[in-house]
Short mmCIF file of C-alpha atoms and ligand atoms in Angstrom, two decimals:
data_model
loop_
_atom_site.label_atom_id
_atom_site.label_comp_id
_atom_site.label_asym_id
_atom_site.label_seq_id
_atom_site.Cartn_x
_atom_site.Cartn_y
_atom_site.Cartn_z
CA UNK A 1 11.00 -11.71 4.41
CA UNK A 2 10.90 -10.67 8.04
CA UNK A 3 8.56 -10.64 10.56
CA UNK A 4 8.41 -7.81 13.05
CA UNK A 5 5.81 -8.67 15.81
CA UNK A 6 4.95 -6.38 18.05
CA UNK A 7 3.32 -6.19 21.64
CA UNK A 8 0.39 -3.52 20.78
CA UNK A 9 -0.79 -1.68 18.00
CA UNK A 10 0.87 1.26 19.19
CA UNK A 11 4.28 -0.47 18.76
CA UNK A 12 3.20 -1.69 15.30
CA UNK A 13 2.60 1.63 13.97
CA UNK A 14 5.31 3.43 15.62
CA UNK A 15 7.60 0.45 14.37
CA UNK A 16 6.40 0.82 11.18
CA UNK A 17 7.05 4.73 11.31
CA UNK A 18 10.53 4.32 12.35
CA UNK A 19 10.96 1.77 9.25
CA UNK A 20 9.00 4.80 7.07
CA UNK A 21 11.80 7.50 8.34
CA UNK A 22 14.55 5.62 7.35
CA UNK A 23 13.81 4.52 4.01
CA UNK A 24 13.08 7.42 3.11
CA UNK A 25 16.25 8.58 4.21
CA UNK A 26 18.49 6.01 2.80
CA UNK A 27 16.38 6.44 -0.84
CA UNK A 28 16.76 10.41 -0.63
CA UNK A 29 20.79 9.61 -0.11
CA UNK A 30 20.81 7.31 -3.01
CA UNK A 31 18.84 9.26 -5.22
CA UNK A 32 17.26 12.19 -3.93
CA UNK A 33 13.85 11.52 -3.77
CA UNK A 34 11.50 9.27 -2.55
CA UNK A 35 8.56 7.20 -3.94
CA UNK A 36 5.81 5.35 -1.94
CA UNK A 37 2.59 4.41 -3.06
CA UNK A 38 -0.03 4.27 -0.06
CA UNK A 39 -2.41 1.78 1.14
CA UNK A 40 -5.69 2.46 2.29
CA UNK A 41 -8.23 1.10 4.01
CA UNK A 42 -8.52 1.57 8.29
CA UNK A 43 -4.92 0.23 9.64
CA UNK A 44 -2.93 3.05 7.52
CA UNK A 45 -4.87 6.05 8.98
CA UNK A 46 -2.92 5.81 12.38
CA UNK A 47 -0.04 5.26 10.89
CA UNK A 48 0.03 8.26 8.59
CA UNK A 49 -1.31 10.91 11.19
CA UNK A 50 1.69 9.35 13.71
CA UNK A 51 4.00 10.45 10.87
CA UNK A 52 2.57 13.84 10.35
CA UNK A 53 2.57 14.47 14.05
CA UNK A 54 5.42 16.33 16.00
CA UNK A 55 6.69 13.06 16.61
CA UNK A 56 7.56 12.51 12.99
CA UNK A 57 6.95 14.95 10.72
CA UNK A 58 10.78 16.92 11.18
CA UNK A 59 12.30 13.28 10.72
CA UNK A 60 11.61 13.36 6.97
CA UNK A 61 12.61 15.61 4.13
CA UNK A 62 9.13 15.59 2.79
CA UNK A 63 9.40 17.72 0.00
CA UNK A 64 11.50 14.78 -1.52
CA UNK A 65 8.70 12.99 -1.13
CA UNK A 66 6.40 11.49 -4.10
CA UNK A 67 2.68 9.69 -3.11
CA UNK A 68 1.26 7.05 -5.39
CA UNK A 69 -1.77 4.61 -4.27
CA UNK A 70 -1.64 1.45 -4.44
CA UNK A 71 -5.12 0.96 -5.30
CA UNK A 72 -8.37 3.27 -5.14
CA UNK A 73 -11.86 2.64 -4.44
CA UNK A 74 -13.75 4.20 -8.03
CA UNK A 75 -15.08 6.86 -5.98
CA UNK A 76 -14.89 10.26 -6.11
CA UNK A 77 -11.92 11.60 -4.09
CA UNK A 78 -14.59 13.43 -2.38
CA UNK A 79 -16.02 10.28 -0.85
CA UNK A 80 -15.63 9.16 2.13
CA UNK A 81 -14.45 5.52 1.07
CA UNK A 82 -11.53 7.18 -1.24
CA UNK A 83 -8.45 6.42 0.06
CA UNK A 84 -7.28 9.81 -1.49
CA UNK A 85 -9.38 11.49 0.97
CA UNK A 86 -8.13 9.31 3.87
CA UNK A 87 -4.77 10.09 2.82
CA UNK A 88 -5.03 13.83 2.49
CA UNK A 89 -6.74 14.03 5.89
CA UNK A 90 -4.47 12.20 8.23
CA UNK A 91 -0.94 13.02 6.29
CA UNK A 92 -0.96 14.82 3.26
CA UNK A 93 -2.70 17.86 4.09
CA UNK A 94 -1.34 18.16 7.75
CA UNK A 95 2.25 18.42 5.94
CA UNK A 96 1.32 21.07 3.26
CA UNK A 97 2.69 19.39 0.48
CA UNK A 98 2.44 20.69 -3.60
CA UNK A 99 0.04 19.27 -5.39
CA UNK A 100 3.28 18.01 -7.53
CA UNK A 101 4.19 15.61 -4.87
CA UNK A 102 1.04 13.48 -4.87
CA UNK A 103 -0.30 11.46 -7.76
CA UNK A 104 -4.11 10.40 -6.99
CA UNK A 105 -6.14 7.86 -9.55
CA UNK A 106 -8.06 10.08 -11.77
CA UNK A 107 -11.71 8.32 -10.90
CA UNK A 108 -13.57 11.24 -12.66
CA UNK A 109 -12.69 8.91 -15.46
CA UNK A 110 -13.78 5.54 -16.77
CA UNK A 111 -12.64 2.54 -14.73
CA UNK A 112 -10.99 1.15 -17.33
CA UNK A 113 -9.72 4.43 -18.11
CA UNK A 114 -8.21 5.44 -14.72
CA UNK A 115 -6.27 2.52 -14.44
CA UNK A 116 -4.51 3.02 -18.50
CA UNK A 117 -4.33 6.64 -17.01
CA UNK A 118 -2.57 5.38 -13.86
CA UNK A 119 -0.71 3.81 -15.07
CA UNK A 120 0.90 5.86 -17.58
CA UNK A 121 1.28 8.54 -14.83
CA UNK A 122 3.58 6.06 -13.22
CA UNK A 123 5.43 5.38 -16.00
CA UNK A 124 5.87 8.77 -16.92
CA UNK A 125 7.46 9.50 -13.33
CA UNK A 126 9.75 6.69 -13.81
CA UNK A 127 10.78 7.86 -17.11
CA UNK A 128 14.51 6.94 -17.80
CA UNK A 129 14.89 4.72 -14.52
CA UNK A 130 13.12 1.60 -13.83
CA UNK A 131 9.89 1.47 -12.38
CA UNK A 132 10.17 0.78 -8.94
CA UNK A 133 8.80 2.30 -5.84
CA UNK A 134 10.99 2.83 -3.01
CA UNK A 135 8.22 1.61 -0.72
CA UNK A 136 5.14 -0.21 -1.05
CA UNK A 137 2.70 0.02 1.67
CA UNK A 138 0.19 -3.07 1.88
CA UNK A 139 -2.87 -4.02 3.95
CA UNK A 140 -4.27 -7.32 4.43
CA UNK A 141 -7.96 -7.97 4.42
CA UNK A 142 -9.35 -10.76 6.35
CA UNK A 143 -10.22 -12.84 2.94
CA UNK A 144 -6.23 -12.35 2.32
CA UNK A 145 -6.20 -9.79 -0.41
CA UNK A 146 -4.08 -6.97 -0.35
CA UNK A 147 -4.16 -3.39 -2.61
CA UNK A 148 -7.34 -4.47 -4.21
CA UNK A 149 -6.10 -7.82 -5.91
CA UNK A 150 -9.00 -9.83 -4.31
CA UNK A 151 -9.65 -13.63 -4.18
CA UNK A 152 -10.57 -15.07 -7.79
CA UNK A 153 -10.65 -11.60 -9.66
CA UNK A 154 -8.45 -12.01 -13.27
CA UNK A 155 -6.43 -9.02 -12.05
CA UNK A 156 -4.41 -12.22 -10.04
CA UNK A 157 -3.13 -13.50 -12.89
CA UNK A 158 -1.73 -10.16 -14.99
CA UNK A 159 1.35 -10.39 -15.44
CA UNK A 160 2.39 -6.90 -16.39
CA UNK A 161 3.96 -4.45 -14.58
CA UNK A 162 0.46 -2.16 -14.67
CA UNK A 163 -2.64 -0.88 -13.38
CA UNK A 164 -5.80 -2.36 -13.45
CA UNK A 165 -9.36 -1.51 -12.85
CA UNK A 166 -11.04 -4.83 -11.08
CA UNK A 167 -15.14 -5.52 -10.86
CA UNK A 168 -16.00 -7.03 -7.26
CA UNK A 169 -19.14 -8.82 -7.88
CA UNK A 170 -19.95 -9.37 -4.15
CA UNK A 171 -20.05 -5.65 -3.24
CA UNK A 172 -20.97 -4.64 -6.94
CA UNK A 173 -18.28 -2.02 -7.12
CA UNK A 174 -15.16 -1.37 -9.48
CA UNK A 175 -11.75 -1.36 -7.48
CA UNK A 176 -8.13 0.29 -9.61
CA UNK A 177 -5.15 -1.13 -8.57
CA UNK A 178 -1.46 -1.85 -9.06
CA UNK A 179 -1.04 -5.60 -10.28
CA UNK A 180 1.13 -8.04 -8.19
CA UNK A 181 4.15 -7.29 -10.87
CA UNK A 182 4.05 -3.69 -10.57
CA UNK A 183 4.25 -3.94 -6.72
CA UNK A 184 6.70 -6.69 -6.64
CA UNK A 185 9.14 -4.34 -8.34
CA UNK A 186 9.88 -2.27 -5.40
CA UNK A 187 12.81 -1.99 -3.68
CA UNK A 188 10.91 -1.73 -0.28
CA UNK A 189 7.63 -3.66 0.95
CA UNK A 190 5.96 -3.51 4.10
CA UNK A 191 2.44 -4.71 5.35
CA UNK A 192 0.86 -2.97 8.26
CA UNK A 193 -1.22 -5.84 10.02
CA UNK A 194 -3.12 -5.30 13.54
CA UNK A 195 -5.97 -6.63 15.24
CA UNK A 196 -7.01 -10.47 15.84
CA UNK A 197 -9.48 -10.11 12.86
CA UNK A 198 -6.49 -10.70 10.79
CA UNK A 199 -5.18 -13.58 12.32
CA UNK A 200 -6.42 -15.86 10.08
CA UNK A 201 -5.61 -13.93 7.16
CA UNK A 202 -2.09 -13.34 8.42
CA UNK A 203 -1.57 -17.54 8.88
CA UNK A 204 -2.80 -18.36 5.72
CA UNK A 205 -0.64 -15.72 3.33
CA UNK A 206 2.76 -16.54 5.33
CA UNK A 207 2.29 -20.19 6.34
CA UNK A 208 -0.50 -21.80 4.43
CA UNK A 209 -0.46 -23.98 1.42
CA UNK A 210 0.19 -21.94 -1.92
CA UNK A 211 -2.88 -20.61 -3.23
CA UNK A 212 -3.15 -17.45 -4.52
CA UNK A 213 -7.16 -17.99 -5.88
CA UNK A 214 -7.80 -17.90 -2.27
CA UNK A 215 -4.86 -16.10 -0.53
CA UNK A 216 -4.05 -13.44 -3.37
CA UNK A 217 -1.67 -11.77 -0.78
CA UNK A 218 0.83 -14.65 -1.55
CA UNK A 219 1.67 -13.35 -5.25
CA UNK A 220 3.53 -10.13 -2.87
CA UNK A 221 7.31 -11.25 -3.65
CA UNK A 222 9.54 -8.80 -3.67
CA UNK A 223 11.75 -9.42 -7.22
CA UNK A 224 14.68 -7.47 -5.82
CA UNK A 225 13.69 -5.98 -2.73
CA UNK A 226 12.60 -6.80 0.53
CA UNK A 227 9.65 -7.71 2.28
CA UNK A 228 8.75 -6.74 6.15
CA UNK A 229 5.47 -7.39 7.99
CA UNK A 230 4.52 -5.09 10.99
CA UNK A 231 2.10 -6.73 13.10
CA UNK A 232 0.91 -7.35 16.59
CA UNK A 233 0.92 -9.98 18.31
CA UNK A 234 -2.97 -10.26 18.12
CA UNK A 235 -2.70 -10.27 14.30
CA UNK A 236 0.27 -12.83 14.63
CA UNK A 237 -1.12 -15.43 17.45
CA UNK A 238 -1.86 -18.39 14.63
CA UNK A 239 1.50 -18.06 13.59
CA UNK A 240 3.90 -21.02 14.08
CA UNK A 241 7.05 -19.37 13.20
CA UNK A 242 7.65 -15.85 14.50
C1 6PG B 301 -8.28 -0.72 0.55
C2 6PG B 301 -6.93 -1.24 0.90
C3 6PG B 301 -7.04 -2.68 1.24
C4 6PG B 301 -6.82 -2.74 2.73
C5 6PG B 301 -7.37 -4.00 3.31
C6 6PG B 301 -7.33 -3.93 4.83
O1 6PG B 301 -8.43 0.06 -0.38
O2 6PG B 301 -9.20 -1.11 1.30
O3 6PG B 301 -5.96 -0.92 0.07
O4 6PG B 301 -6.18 -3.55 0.59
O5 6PG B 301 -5.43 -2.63 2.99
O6 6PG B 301 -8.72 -4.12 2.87
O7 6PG B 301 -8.18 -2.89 5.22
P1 6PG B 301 -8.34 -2.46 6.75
O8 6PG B 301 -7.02 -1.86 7.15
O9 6PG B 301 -9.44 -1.45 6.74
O10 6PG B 301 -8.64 -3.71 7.53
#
């Protein structure tokens, strides 16, 4: 696992751009495409209009590109909470991508149902290889989930390879979203972390005590891939070792 702090946010993301670029380049050499399955939430949304901005957007051969989420707010992708919509705002659309390239959560659909669907749609475009994203990218929320595996939902404890529709009783709302296995199968992971809201968050996933009831962020362990963290220094100040 490393730890890439950065001075200001706008370091973070343009670190974490650079880190975008290139493995996408180096999975497009090894096997001509590329597969990353988005996060969502705030933090991404500078980070993916940077990369479809003249700054980025010639660095990539996006039309070897392939977008998955890794989880979904059971909205409709016309809401303004869908992280579909967030996505096809600040990157996807800007870039004029096919339709073929992205793969949203069908959430016209039962939640139970969008995740089985989800998951087979996955597992369909891994067909033949193993499934395994080239890149995963994470968030962190200030209780220390990440995707939307949330502190004591039973979605912590699958251990398959899958997606899964989870109930959050606090805000009364269904989440879908990849299971710890599923993500820890990539080759690439990387967390985009900013702001001293996370701070605590950030201390207790990397340094704390093992518990992933509390911290579910913890279960991310890459099984044959690696891990990288781009944060500020803000997000990283409780941090012994950086
Ligand atoms: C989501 C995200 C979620 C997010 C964290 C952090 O659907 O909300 O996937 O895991 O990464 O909640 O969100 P912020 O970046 O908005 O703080």
């Amino acid at each position: 696992m490393k730890i890439n702090v950065f001075n200001t946010e706008d370091e973070v993301l343009n670190g974490l751009a650079n880190y975008f670029v290139e493995t996408a380049a180096s999975s497009i050499a090894a096997h001509g495409q590329f597969s990353v399955a988005l996060s969502g939430g705030n933090s991404p949304k500078k980070l993916y209009e940077l990369l479809a901005s003249p700054l980025y957007r010639d660095k990539v051969e996006w039309n070897k590109v392939h977008f998955f989420f890794g989880d979904e707010r059971y909205v409709p992708n016309t809401d303004p909470q869908s992280n579909y919509l967030m996505a096809k705002k600040a990157l996807l659309e800007p870039l004029e991508l096919s339709y073929k390239q992205i793969f949203p959560v069908d959430t016209s659909l039962s939640p139970e149902e969008a995740a089985k669907k989800y998951t087979t749609d996955i597992n369909y475009y891994f067909a033949g290889v193993d499934v395994r994203f080239d890149l995963v990218l994470l968030g962190l929320g200030d209780n220390s989930h990440t995707a939307s595996l949330f502190p004591h939902t039973p979605v912590l404890h699958d251990k398959t390879a899958s997606v899964k529709e989870v109930f959050l009783e606090d805000q009364q709302v269904f989440r879908i979203t990849m299971t710890a296995p599923l993500i820890n199968q990539a080759h690439h992971i990387a967390y985009l972390v900013y702001g001293e809201g996370k701070a605590i968050a950030v201390h207790h996933v990397i340094e704390d005590k093992k518990d992933i009831e509390n911290y579910p962020a913890q279960l991310i362990s890459p099984k044959d891939g690696d891990l990288q963290w781009f944060v500020d220094h803000s997000a990283a100040a409780l941090l012994k070792s950086k």
